[in-house]
């Protein structure tokens, strides 16, 4: 166990104005035990750690002297490795190391699971991913709801046939909740709740359509299929926002609404397949114009849409500087929060899809601006 834990407990106890006797009473141990911990002559039983953390209102990681900043720094190093083009096995090894060093943190485990459950993982890696997936699902808290949903979806993709039916029966019943509530409100003739639940369910499906596996999917498509695919999604976005003057416009009418995140994402990706530098730079610039508008909005600004079908949905702007987000959109569906930041846009632009544009000076300036 970390040798600093006793020092950290002592500092927290003194800061709280608590004696060794009081802390010992709260934990059901002798004050001599607390004294030994603080002198570095022993460690608290691992089962006491959650109670100690709760008493001082800190995380278990902070008892060990692990700051959130340290974890975030290591995670950022992982994403830097990905941007540098590390191969799949190198990325898995990097994620393994972070999980080993921060065993209580969930975010590194989600990163590792994403790698193990995705191509080109081999059978051994997929089996490890399945084991980790069960761990993440069964230990998920309410704060992990949307992550749990994503893990369940990935598990369905990689489980062997003989396990699939039992897994679906045990873990996917909640996915029918929207349909059951829609039926309930329709039978009750509660039009307001019916329309809101319907909009919520439809928005959840659209979230999956526009966000899940977009880069792997583009990688699997043939070169000549990629541009039509991106254009197809942009046409749908313009139809959803009821902007019909130019079905392929990234900027649209320049207004920010509940679909703007997806417009930014697919606007930048569509720019990769124009084979026209001027046209591509224009698309990327329009996407960044929308991104700058998001950043200019005050915290908790409600975003709406003029599409009456989605009128019941409200999504709010959140600026989360601690996590590096310059604009995060928590939304009301079961999918959870949708977010985008400058690093996400830069990551899209640094994929091999944009290799043909990398010598363009305007493109270089855009990358520099996002760095």
mmCIF file of C-alpha atoms in Angstrom:
data_model
loop_
_atom_site.group_PDB
_atom_site.id
_atom_site.type_symbol
_atom_site.label_atom_id
_atom_site.label_comp_id
_atom_site.label_asym_id
_atom_site.label_seq_id
_atom_site.Cartn_x
_atom_site.Cartn_y
_atom_site.Cartn_z
ATOM 1 C CA UNK A 1 0.000 0.000 0.000
ATOM 2 C CA UNK A 2 1.169 3.558 -0.668
ATOM 3 C CA UNK A 3 3.494 4.626 2.149
ATOM 4 C CA UNK A 4 2.099 8.180 2.063
ATOM 5 C CA UNK A 5 -1.394 7.146 3.092
ATOM 6 C CA UNK A 6 -0.647 7.569 6.807
ATOM 7 C CA UNK A 7 0.742 11.069 6.250
ATOM 8 C CA UNK A 8 -2.305 11.977 4.172
ATOM 9 C CA UNK A 9 -4.714 10.658 6.826
ATOM 10 C CA UNK A 10 -2.901 12.691 9.486
ATOM 11 C CA UNK A 11 -3.106 15.879 7.403
ATOM 12 C CA UNK A 12 -6.803 15.348 6.682
ATOM 13 C CA UNK A 13 -7.545 14.573 10.348
ATOM 14 C CA UNK A 14 -5.746 17.679 11.591
ATOM 15 C CA UNK A 15 -7.375 19.833 8.925
ATOM 16 C CA UNK A 16 -10.774 18.567 10.110
ATOM 17 C CA UNK A 17 -9.875 19.377 13.741
ATOM 18 C CA UNK A 18 -10.294 15.728 14.687
ATOM 19 C CA UNK A 19 -8.309 13.794 17.302
ATOM 20 C CA UNK A 20 -6.970 10.290 16.757
ATOM 21 C CA UNK A 21 -9.509 9.035 19.310
ATOM 22 C CA UNK A 22 -12.470 10.554 17.445
ATOM 23 C CA UNK A 23 -11.314 9.121 14.116
ATOM 24 C CA UNK A 24 -10.732 5.734 15.737
ATOM 25 C CA UNK A 25 -14.258 5.743 17.202
ATOM 26 C CA UNK A 26 -15.788 6.568 13.819
ATOM 27 C CA UNK A 27 -13.888 3.685 12.221
ATOM 28 C CA UNK A 28 -14.374 1.188 15.029
ATOM 29 C CA UNK A 29 -10.637 0.724 15.611
ATOM 30 C CA UNK A 30 -8.272 1.599 18.439
ATOM 31 C CA UNK A 31 -6.573 5.005 18.541
ATOM 32 C CA UNK A 32 -3.268 3.069 18.620
ATOM 33 C CA UNK A 33 -4.091 1.756 15.134
ATOM 34 C CA UNK A 34 -4.634 5.286 13.846
ATOM 35 C CA UNK A 35 -1.383 6.360 15.487
ATOM 36 C CA UNK A 36 0.533 3.516 13.800
ATOM 37 C CA UNK A 37 -0.884 4.468 10.387
ATOM 38 C CA UNK A 38 0.168 8.073 10.827
ATOM 39 C CA UNK A 39 3.699 7.038 11.880
ATOM 40 C CA UNK A 40 3.992 4.835 8.810
ATOM 41 C CA UNK A 41 4.219 1.657 10.903
ATOM 42 C CA UNK A 42 1.114 0.086 9.396
ATOM 43 C CA UNK A 43 -1.734 0.638 6.992
ATOM 44 C CA UNK A 44 -5.511 0.696 7.398
ATOM 45 C CA UNK A 45 -7.382 -2.369 6.222
ATOM 46 C CA UNK A 46 -8.486 -1.923 2.616
ATOM 47 C CA UNK A 47 -12.135 -2.296 3.689
ATOM 48 C CA UNK A 48 -11.771 0.873 5.791
ATOM 49 C CA UNK A 49 -10.661 3.072 2.891
ATOM 50 C CA UNK A 50 -14.164 3.992 1.634
ATOM 51 C CA UNK A 51 -15.186 4.928 5.200
ATOM 52 C CA UNK A 52 -12.062 7.050 5.734
ATOM 53 C CA UNK A 53 -12.620 8.812 2.408
ATOM 54 C CA UNK A 54 -16.268 9.490 3.326
ATOM 55 C CA UNK A 55 -15.353 10.906 6.749
ATOM 56 C CA UNK A 56 -13.017 13.464 5.184
ATOM 57 C CA UNK A 57 -15.165 13.948 2.056
ATOM 58 C CA UNK A 58 -12.341 13.029 -0.328
ATOM 59 C CA UNK A 59 -11.775 10.345 -2.934
ATOM 60 C CA UNK A 60 -9.931 7.123 -2.182
ATOM 61 C CA UNK A 61 -7.330 8.171 -4.744
ATOM 62 C CA UNK A 62 -6.590 11.321 -2.766
ATOM 63 C CA UNK A 63 -5.906 9.183 0.330
ATOM 64 C CA UNK A 64 -3.109 7.610 -1.679
ATOM 65 C CA UNK A 65 -1.895 11.033 -2.777
ATOM 66 C CA UNK A 66 -3.115 10.546 -6.322
ATOM 67 C CA UNK A 67 -4.564 13.745 -7.740
ATOM 68 C CA UNK A 68 -7.085 13.879 -10.523
ATOM 69 C CA UNK A 69 -4.590 15.989 -12.431
ATOM 70 C CA UNK A 70 -2.100 13.105 -12.446
ATOM 71 C CA UNK A 71 -4.665 10.744 -13.933
ATOM 72 C CA UNK A 72 -5.789 13.309 -16.506
ATOM 73 C CA UNK A 73 -2.173 13.924 -17.469
ATOM 74 C CA UNK A 74 -1.585 10.229 -18.121
ATOM 75 C CA UNK A 75 -4.815 9.981 -20.114
ATOM 76 C CA UNK A 76 -3.747 12.972 -22.203
ATOM 77 C CA UNK A 77 -0.409 11.217 -22.823
ATOM 78 C CA UNK A 78 -2.386 8.219 -24.099
ATOM 79 C CA UNK A 79 -4.299 10.367 -26.579
ATOM 80 C CA UNK A 80 -1.025 11.939 -27.694
ATOM 81 C CA UNK A 81 0.253 8.421 -28.429
ATOM 82 C CA UNK A 82 -2.876 7.745 -30.484
ATOM 83 C CA UNK A 83 -2.407 10.974 -32.428
ATOM 84 C CA UNK A 84 1.210 10.013 -33.096
ATOM 85 C CA UNK A 85 0.027 6.837 -34.793
ATOM 86 C CA UNK A 86 0.982 4.201 -32.214
ATOM 87 C CA UNK A 87 -0.217 0.793 -33.358
ATOM 88 C CA UNK A 88 -3.085 -1.037 -31.653
ATOM 89 C CA UNK A 89 -0.945 -3.220 -29.382
ATOM 90 C CA UNK A 90 1.173 -0.255 -28.271
ATOM 91 C CA UNK A 91 -1.985 1.642 -27.335
ATOM 92 C CA UNK A 92 -3.301 -1.360 -25.389
ATOM 93 C CA UNK A 93 -0.012 -1.590 -23.490
ATOM 94 C CA UNK A 94 -0.146 2.145 -22.712
ATOM 95 C CA UNK A 95 -3.732 1.839 -21.424
ATOM 96 C CA UNK A 96 -2.748 -1.226 -19.364
ATOM 97 C CA UNK A 97 -0.005 0.793 -17.684
ATOM 98 C CA UNK A 98 -2.414 3.587 -16.744
ATOM 99 C CA UNK A 99 -4.910 1.065 -15.315
ATOM 100 C CA UNK A 100 -2.126 -0.576 -13.317
ATOM 101 C CA UNK A 101 -0.955 2.748 -11.862
ATOM 102 C CA UNK A 102 -4.476 4.004 -11.106
ATOM 103 C CA UNK A 103 -6.479 0.850 -10.296
ATOM 104 C CA UNK A 104 -9.368 2.737 -8.665
ATOM 105 C CA UNK A 105 -9.993 5.101 -11.593
ATOM 106 C CA UNK A 106 -12.692 4.125 -14.059
ATOM 107 C CA UNK A 107 -11.765 6.330 -17.033
ATOM 108 C CA UNK A 108 -8.564 4.388 -17.910
ATOM 109 C CA UNK A 109 -10.586 1.161 -17.771
ATOM 110 C CA UNK A 110 -13.106 2.547 -20.247
ATOM 111 C CA UNK A 111 -10.242 3.510 -22.556
ATOM 112 C CA UNK A 112 -8.743 0.016 -22.283
ATOM 113 C CA UNK A 113 -12.131 -1.602 -22.908
ATOM 114 C CA UNK A 114 -12.664 0.517 -26.030
ATOM 115 C CA UNK A 115 -9.350 -0.778 -27.390
ATOM 116 C CA UNK A 116 -9.866 -4.419 -26.466
ATOM 117 C CA UNK A 117 -13.378 -4.520 -27.920
ATOM 118 C CA UNK A 118 -12.516 -2.904 -31.257
ATOM 119 C CA UNK A 119 -10.747 -4.195 -34.371
ATOM 120 C CA UNK A 120 -8.012 -5.262 -34.854
ATOM 121 C CA UNK A 121 -8.031 -6.942 -31.417
ATOM 122 C CA UNK A 122 -7.307 -10.670 -31.528
ATOM 123 C CA UNK A 123 -9.261 -13.369 -29.681
ATOM 124 C CA UNK A 124 -7.145 -13.122 -26.520
ATOM 125 C CA UNK A 125 -7.632 -9.353 -26.361
ATOM 126 C CA UNK A 126 -11.374 -9.646 -27.019
ATOM 127 C CA UNK A 127 -11.686 -12.179 -24.182
ATOM 128 C CA UNK A 128 -9.891 -9.766 -21.873
ATOM 129 C CA UNK A 129 -12.248 -7.041 -23.102
ATOM 130 C CA UNK A 130 -15.285 -9.197 -22.302
ATOM 131 C CA UNK A 131 -14.039 -9.776 -18.750
ATOM 132 C CA UNK A 132 -13.386 -6.048 -18.290
ATOM 133 C CA UNK A 133 -16.760 -5.205 -19.838
ATOM 134 C CA UNK A 134 -18.599 -7.304 -17.261
ATOM 135 C CA UNK A 135 -16.619 -5.575 -14.500
ATOM 136 C CA UNK A 136 -17.506 -2.099 -15.801
ATOM 137 C CA UNK A 137 -21.192 -2.928 -16.273
ATOM 138 C CA UNK A 138 -21.629 -4.564 -12.868
ATOM 139 C CA UNK A 139 -19.803 -1.816 -10.972
ATOM 140 C CA UNK A 140 -21.362 1.134 -12.834
ATOM 141 C CA UNK A 141 -22.923 3.920 -10.789
ATOM 142 C CA UNK A 142 -25.687 6.276 -11.888
ATOM 143 C CA UNK A 143 -22.986 8.675 -13.097
ATOM 144 C CA UNK A 144 -21.849 5.970 -15.531
ATOM 145 C CA UNK A 145 -25.265 5.339 -17.094
ATOM 146 C CA UNK A 146 -24.392 6.439 -20.601
ATOM 147 C CA UNK A 147 -20.962 4.742 -20.480
ATOM 148 C CA UNK A 148 -22.654 1.548 -19.325
ATOM 149 C CA UNK A 149 -24.995 1.736 -22.320
ATOM 150 C CA UNK A 150 -22.042 2.058 -24.692
ATOM 151 C CA UNK A 151 -20.216 -0.871 -23.037
ATOM 152 C CA UNK A 152 -23.344 -3.030 -23.335
ATOM 153 C CA UNK A 153 -23.512 -2.230 -27.040
ATOM 154 C CA UNK A 154 -19.833 -3.096 -27.535
ATOM 155 C CA UNK A 155 -20.238 -6.322 -25.558
ATOM 156 C CA UNK A 156 -23.057 -7.406 -27.849
ATOM 157 C CA UNK A 157 -20.670 -6.857 -30.760
ATOM 158 C CA UNK A 158 -17.874 -9.080 -29.385
ATOM 159 C CA UNK A 159 -19.509 -11.773 -27.233
ATOM 160 C CA UNK A 160 -19.381 -15.335 -28.591
ATOM 161 C CA UNK A 161 -22.694 -16.673 -29.899
ATOM 162 C CA UNK A 162 -23.195 -19.046 -26.975
ATOM 163 C CA UNK A 163 -23.119 -16.154 -24.446
ATOM 164 C CA UNK A 164 -25.100 -13.593 -26.416
ATOM 165 C CA UNK A 165 -28.663 -14.657 -25.587
ATOM 166 C CA UNK A 166 -28.071 -14.767 -21.815
ATOM 167 C CA UNK A 167 -26.263 -11.412 -21.905
ATOM 168 C CA UNK A 168 -29.103 -9.719 -23.790
ATOM 169 C CA UNK A 169 -31.675 -11.164 -21.388
ATOM 170 C CA UNK A 170 -29.782 -9.892 -18.335
ATOM 171 C CA UNK A 171 -28.448 -6.515 -19.410
ATOM 172 C CA UNK A 172 -30.518 -4.987 -22.192
ATOM 173 C CA UNK A 173 -34.017 -4.899 -20.735
ATOM 174 C CA UNK A 174 -33.605 -1.202 -19.874
ATOM 175 C CA UNK A 175 -33.164 -0.359 -23.543
ATOM 176 C CA UNK A 176 -36.898 -0.923 -24.055
ATOM 177 C CA UNK A 177 -37.786 1.701 -21.443
ATOM 178 C CA UNK A 178 -38.401 4.475 -23.973
ATOM 179 C CA UNK A 179 -40.784 2.273 -25.963
ATOM 180 C CA UNK A 180 -42.677 1.240 -22.826
ATOM 181 C CA UNK A 181 -43.050 4.839 -21.642
ATOM 182 C CA UNK A 182 -44.228 5.924 -25.090
ATOM 183 C CA UNK A 183 -46.907 3.217 -24.932
ATOM 184 C CA UNK A 184 -47.868 4.298 -21.397
ATOM 185 C CA UNK A 185 -48.334 7.969 -22.286
ATOM 186 C CA UNK A 186 -50.199 7.133 -25.500
ATOM 187 C CA UNK A 187 -52.670 4.975 -23.568
ATOM 188 C CA UNK A 188 -53.084 7.721 -20.983
ATOM 189 C CA UNK A 189 -53.681 10.200 -23.825
ATOM 190 C CA UNK A 190 -51.028 12.437 -22.249
ATOM 191 C CA UNK A 191 -49.906 14.173 -25.433
ATOM 192 C CA UNK A 192 -47.292 16.360 -23.757
ATOM 193 C CA UNK A 193 -45.440 13.487 -22.087
ATOM 194 C CA UNK A 194 -45.906 11.288 -25.152
ATOM 195 C CA UNK A 195 -44.296 13.828 -27.501
ATOM 196 C CA UNK A 196 -41.437 14.504 -25.084
ATOM 197 C CA UNK A 197 -40.671 10.803 -24.631
ATOM 198 C CA UNK A 198 -40.941 10.224 -28.380
ATOM 199 C CA UNK A 199 -38.549 13.113 -29.101
ATOM 200 C CA UNK A 200 -36.152 11.805 -26.460
ATOM 201 C CA UNK A 201 -36.166 8.282 -27.920
ATOM 202 C CA UNK A 202 -35.709 9.554 -31.476
ATOM 203 C CA UNK A 203 -32.873 11.855 -30.414
ATOM 204 C CA UNK A 204 -31.146 8.896 -28.729
ATOM 205 C CA UNK A 205 -31.311 6.921 -31.970
ATOM 206 C CA UNK A 206 -29.959 9.889 -33.914
ATOM 207 C CA UNK A 207 -27.115 10.231 -31.388
ATOM 208 C CA UNK A 208 -26.048 6.670 -32.189
ATOM 209 C CA UNK A 209 -26.454 7.262 -35.924
ATOM 210 C CA UNK A 210 -24.259 10.365 -35.971
ATOM 211 C CA UNK A 211 -21.700 9.495 -33.275
ATOM 212 C CA UNK A 212 -21.030 5.774 -32.892
ATOM 213 C CA UNK A 213 -18.036 4.312 -34.751
ATOM 214 C CA UNK A 214 -17.876 7.161 -37.276
ATOM 215 C CA UNK A 215 -14.104 6.936 -37.847
ATOM 216 C CA UNK A 216 -13.928 3.094 -37.992
ATOM 217 C CA UNK A 217 -16.894 3.139 -40.360
ATOM 218 C CA UNK A 218 -15.230 5.621 -42.697
ATOM 219 C CA UNK A 219 -12.098 3.474 -42.555
ATOM 220 C CA UNK A 220 -14.043 0.404 -43.683
ATOM 221 C CA UNK A 221 -15.773 2.167 -46.569
ATOM 222 C CA UNK A 222 -14.186 2.248 -49.996
ATOM 223 C CA UNK A 223 -12.574 5.544 -50.987
ATOM 224 C CA UNK A 224 -15.356 6.357 -53.451
ATOM 225 C CA UNK A 225 -18.018 5.659 -50.787
ATOM 226 C CA UNK A 226 -16.702 8.026 -48.113
ATOM 227 C CA UNK A 227 -17.745 11.333 -49.644
ATOM 228 C CA UNK A 228 -21.345 10.214 -50.375
ATOM 229 C CA UNK A 229 -21.612 8.853 -46.823
ATOM 230 C CA UNK A 230 -20.560 12.177 -45.248
ATOM 231 C CA UNK A 231 -22.793 14.135 -47.605
ATOM 232 C CA UNK A 232 -25.723 11.858 -46.750
ATOM 233 C CA UNK A 233 -25.338 12.626 -43.043
ATOM 234 C CA UNK A 234 -24.999 16.374 -43.674
ATOM 235 C CA UNK A 235 -28.180 16.332 -45.774
ATOM 236 C CA UNK A 236 -30.022 14.658 -42.893
ATOM 237 C CA UNK A 237 -28.697 17.277 -40.451
ATOM 238 C CA UNK A 238 -29.876 20.104 -42.682
ATOM 239 C CA UNK A 239 -33.263 18.425 -42.990
ATOM 240 C CA UNK A 240 -33.496 18.048 -39.200
ATOM 241 C CA UNK A 241 -32.696 21.735 -38.700
ATOM 242 C CA UNK A 242 -35.076 22.630 -41.539
ATOM 243 C CA UNK A 243 -32.350 24.426 -43.482
ATOM 244 C CA UNK A 244 -33.071 23.704 -47.136
ATOM 245 C CA UNK A 245 -31.232 26.435 -49.041
ATOM 246 C CA UNK A 246 -28.097 24.292 -49.378
ATOM 247 C CA UNK A 247 -28.393 20.644 -48.242
ATOM 248 C CA UNK A 248 -24.597 20.299 -47.957
ATOM 249 C CA UNK A 249 -23.905 23.531 -46.067
ATOM 250 C CA UNK A 250 -21.825 23.052 -42.921
ATOM 251 C CA UNK A 251 -22.702 26.470 -41.495
ATOM 252 C CA UNK A 252 -26.399 26.258 -42.330
ATOM 253 C CA UNK A 253 -28.085 29.461 -41.241
ATOM 254 C CA UNK A 254 -25.352 30.030 -38.669
ATOM 255 C CA UNK A 255 -27.617 29.331 -35.710
ATOM 256 C CA UNK A 256 -26.557 27.002 -32.902
ATOM 257 C CA UNK A 257 -29.105 24.360 -31.938
ATOM 258 C CA UNK A 258 -29.319 20.832 -30.509
ATOM 259 C CA UNK A 259 -27.778 19.363 -33.678
ATOM 260 C CA UNK A 260 -24.766 21.701 -33.915
ATOM 261 C CA UNK A 261 -22.283 19.250 -32.383
ATOM 262 C CA UNK A 262 -22.991 16.717 -35.090
ATOM 263 C CA UNK A 263 -22.785 19.430 -37.763
ATOM 264 C CA UNK A 264 -19.287 20.354 -36.547
ATOM 265 C CA UNK A 265 -18.207 16.712 -36.509
ATOM 266 C CA UNK A 266 -19.522 15.762 -39.935
ATOM 267 C CA UNK A 267 -18.621 19.119 -41.443
ATOM 268 C CA UNK A 268 -14.960 18.544 -40.636
ATOM 269 C CA UNK A 269 -15.083 14.924 -41.827
ATOM 270 C CA UNK A 270 -16.892 15.816 -45.057
ATOM 271 C CA UNK A 271 -14.055 18.240 -45.804
ATOM 272 C CA UNK A 272 -11.642 15.297 -46.054
ATOM 273 C CA UNK A 273 -13.215 13.961 -49.236
ATOM 274 C CA UNK A 274 -13.781 16.983 -51.488
ATOM 275 C CA UNK A 275 -10.423 16.703 -53.315
ATOM 276 C CA UNK A 276 -10.598 20.485 -53.503
ATOM 277 C CA UNK A 277 -8.420 22.416 -51.064
ATOM 278 C CA UNK A 278 -10.414 25.634 -51.193
ATOM 279 C CA UNK A 279 -13.719 23.849 -50.659
ATOM 280 C CA UNK A 280 -12.316 21.786 -47.774
ATOM 281 C CA UNK A 281 -10.841 24.797 -45.975
ATOM 282 C CA UNK A 282 -14.213 26.565 -46.312
ATOM 283 C CA UNK A 283 -16.034 23.610 -44.714
ATOM 284 C CA UNK A 284 -13.567 23.364 -41.837
ATOM 285 C CA UNK A 285 -13.710 27.124 -41.262
ATOM 286 C CA UNK A 286 -17.512 27.038 -41.146
ATOM 287 C CA UNK A 287 -17.397 24.206 -38.600
ATOM 288 C CA UNK A 288 -15.008 26.251 -36.458
ATOM 289 C CA UNK A 289 -17.293 29.278 -36.743
ATOM 290 C CA UNK A 290 -20.049 27.195 -35.152
ATOM 291 C CA UNK A 291 -17.618 25.940 -32.514
ATOM 292 C CA UNK A 292 -16.635 29.523 -31.622
ATOM 293 C CA UNK A 293 -20.310 30.405 -31.248
ATOM 294 C CA UNK A 294 -20.747 27.556 -28.774
ATOM 295 C CA UNK A 295 -17.793 28.815 -26.756
ATOM 296 C CA UNK A 296 -19.251 32.322 -26.634
ATOM 297 C CA UNK A 297 -22.483 31.179 -24.991
ATOM 298 C CA UNK A 298 -22.797 31.623 -21.216
ATOM 299 C CA UNK A 299 -22.967 28.567 -19.000
ATOM 300 C CA UNK A 300 -26.377 26.832 -18.971
ATOM 301 C CA UNK A 301 -27.656 28.557 -22.091
ATOM 302 C CA UNK A 302 -30.575 26.409 -23.293
ATOM 303 C CA UNK A 303 -30.343 25.227 -26.884
ATOM 304 C CA UNK A 304 -33.470 24.466 -28.818
ATOM 305 C CA UNK A 305 -34.447 23.775 -32.419
ATOM 306 C CA UNK A 306 -37.087 25.131 -34.734
ATOM 307 C CA UNK A 307 -38.006 21.565 -35.719
ATOM 308 C CA UNK A 308 -41.316 21.074 -33.840
ATOM 309 C CA UNK A 309 -40.710 17.341 -33.491
ATOM 310 C CA UNK A 310 -37.794 18.025 -31.113
ATOM 311 C CA UNK A 311 -39.288 21.095 -29.424
ATOM 312 C CA UNK A 312 -39.767 19.258 -26.073
ATOM 313 C CA UNK A 313 -36.012 18.681 -25.793
ATOM 314 C CA UNK A 314 -33.797 21.200 -24.033
ATOM 315 C CA UNK A 315 -30.024 20.869 -24.083
ATOM 316 C CA UNK A 316 -27.801 23.182 -22.083
ATOM 317 C CA UNK A 317 -24.335 24.551 -22.736
ATOM 318 C CA UNK A 318 -21.685 23.634 -20.208
ATOM 319 C CA UNK A 319 -18.089 24.818 -20.189
ATOM 320 C CA UNK A 320 -15.870 22.302 -18.401
ATOM 321 C CA UNK A 321 -12.339 23.665 -18.276
ATOM 322 C CA UNK A 322 -11.240 21.012 -15.747
ATOM 323 C CA UNK A 323 -11.763 18.266 -18.325
ATOM 324 C CA UNK A 324 -10.557 20.346 -21.247
ATOM 325 C CA UNK A 325 -13.973 20.830 -22.810
ATOM 326 C CA UNK A 326 -14.629 24.219 -24.297
ATOM 327 C CA UNK A 327 -18.235 23.335 -25.002
ATOM 328 C CA UNK A 328 -20.115 20.354 -23.609
ATOM 329 C CA UNK A 329 -23.758 19.614 -24.262
ATOM 330 C CA UNK A 330 -25.363 17.407 -21.612
ATOM 331 C CA UNK A 331 -28.608 16.122 -23.081
ATOM 332 C CA UNK A 332 -31.657 14.520 -21.585
ATOM 333 C CA UNK A 333 -31.581 11.180 -23.373
ATOM 334 C CA UNK A 334 -30.293 7.923 -21.947
ATOM 335 C CA UNK A 335 -27.157 8.281 -24.057
ATOM 336 C CA UNK A 336 -25.757 10.803 -21.588
ATOM 337 C CA UNK A 337 -23.591 13.820 -22.355
ATOM 338 C CA UNK A 338 -22.485 14.835 -25.809
ATOM 339 C CA UNK A 339 -19.402 16.985 -25.943
ATOM 340 C CA UNK A 340 -16.847 18.435 -28.281
ATOM 341 C CA UNK A 341 -13.645 20.366 -27.781
ATOM 342 C CA UNK A 342 -10.734 21.701 -29.776
ATOM 343 C CA UNK A 343 -8.733 18.498 -29.216
ATOM 344 C CA UNK A 344 -11.572 16.402 -30.636
ATOM 345 C CA UNK A 345 -11.736 18.533 -33.788
ATOM 346 C CA UNK A 346 -7.947 18.460 -34.094
ATOM 347 C CA UNK A 347 -7.964 14.675 -33.711
ATOM 348 C CA UNK A 348 -10.398 14.379 -36.640
ATOM 349 C CA UNK A 349 -8.239 16.679 -38.765
ATOM 350 C CA UNK A 350 -5.088 14.681 -37.975
ATOM 351 C CA UNK A 351 -6.489 11.379 -39.226
ATOM 352 C CA UNK A 352 -4.970 9.981 -42.447
ATOM 353 C CA UNK A 353 -8.091 11.161 -44.311
ATOM 354 C CA UNK A 354 -6.551 14.658 -44.338
ATOM 355 C CA UNK A 355 -3.016 13.694 -45.402
ATOM 356 C CA UNK A 356 -3.592 15.221 -48.841
ATOM 357 C CA UNK A 357 -4.301 18.620 -47.225
ATOM 358 C CA UNK A 358 -1.456 18.759 -44.699
ATOM 359 C CA UNK A 359 0.812 20.973 -46.806
ATOM 360 C CA UNK A 360 -1.865 23.628 -47.238
ATOM 361 C CA UNK A 361 -0.845 26.748 -45.282
ATOM 362 C CA UNK A 362 -4.402 27.584 -44.202
ATOM 363 C CA UNK A 363 -4.829 24.022 -42.953
ATOM 364 C CA UNK A 364 -1.586 24.314 -40.970
ATOM 365 C CA UNK A 365 -2.873 27.517 -39.369
ATOM 366 C CA UNK A 366 -6.113 25.798 -38.376
ATOM 367 C CA UNK A 367 -4.195 22.946 -36.702
ATOM 368 C CA UNK A 368 -1.986 25.470 -34.910
ATOM 369 C CA UNK A 369 -5.048 27.371 -33.731
ATOM 370 C CA UNK A 370 -6.559 24.199 -32.274
ATOM 371 C CA UNK A 371 -3.355 23.164 -30.487
#
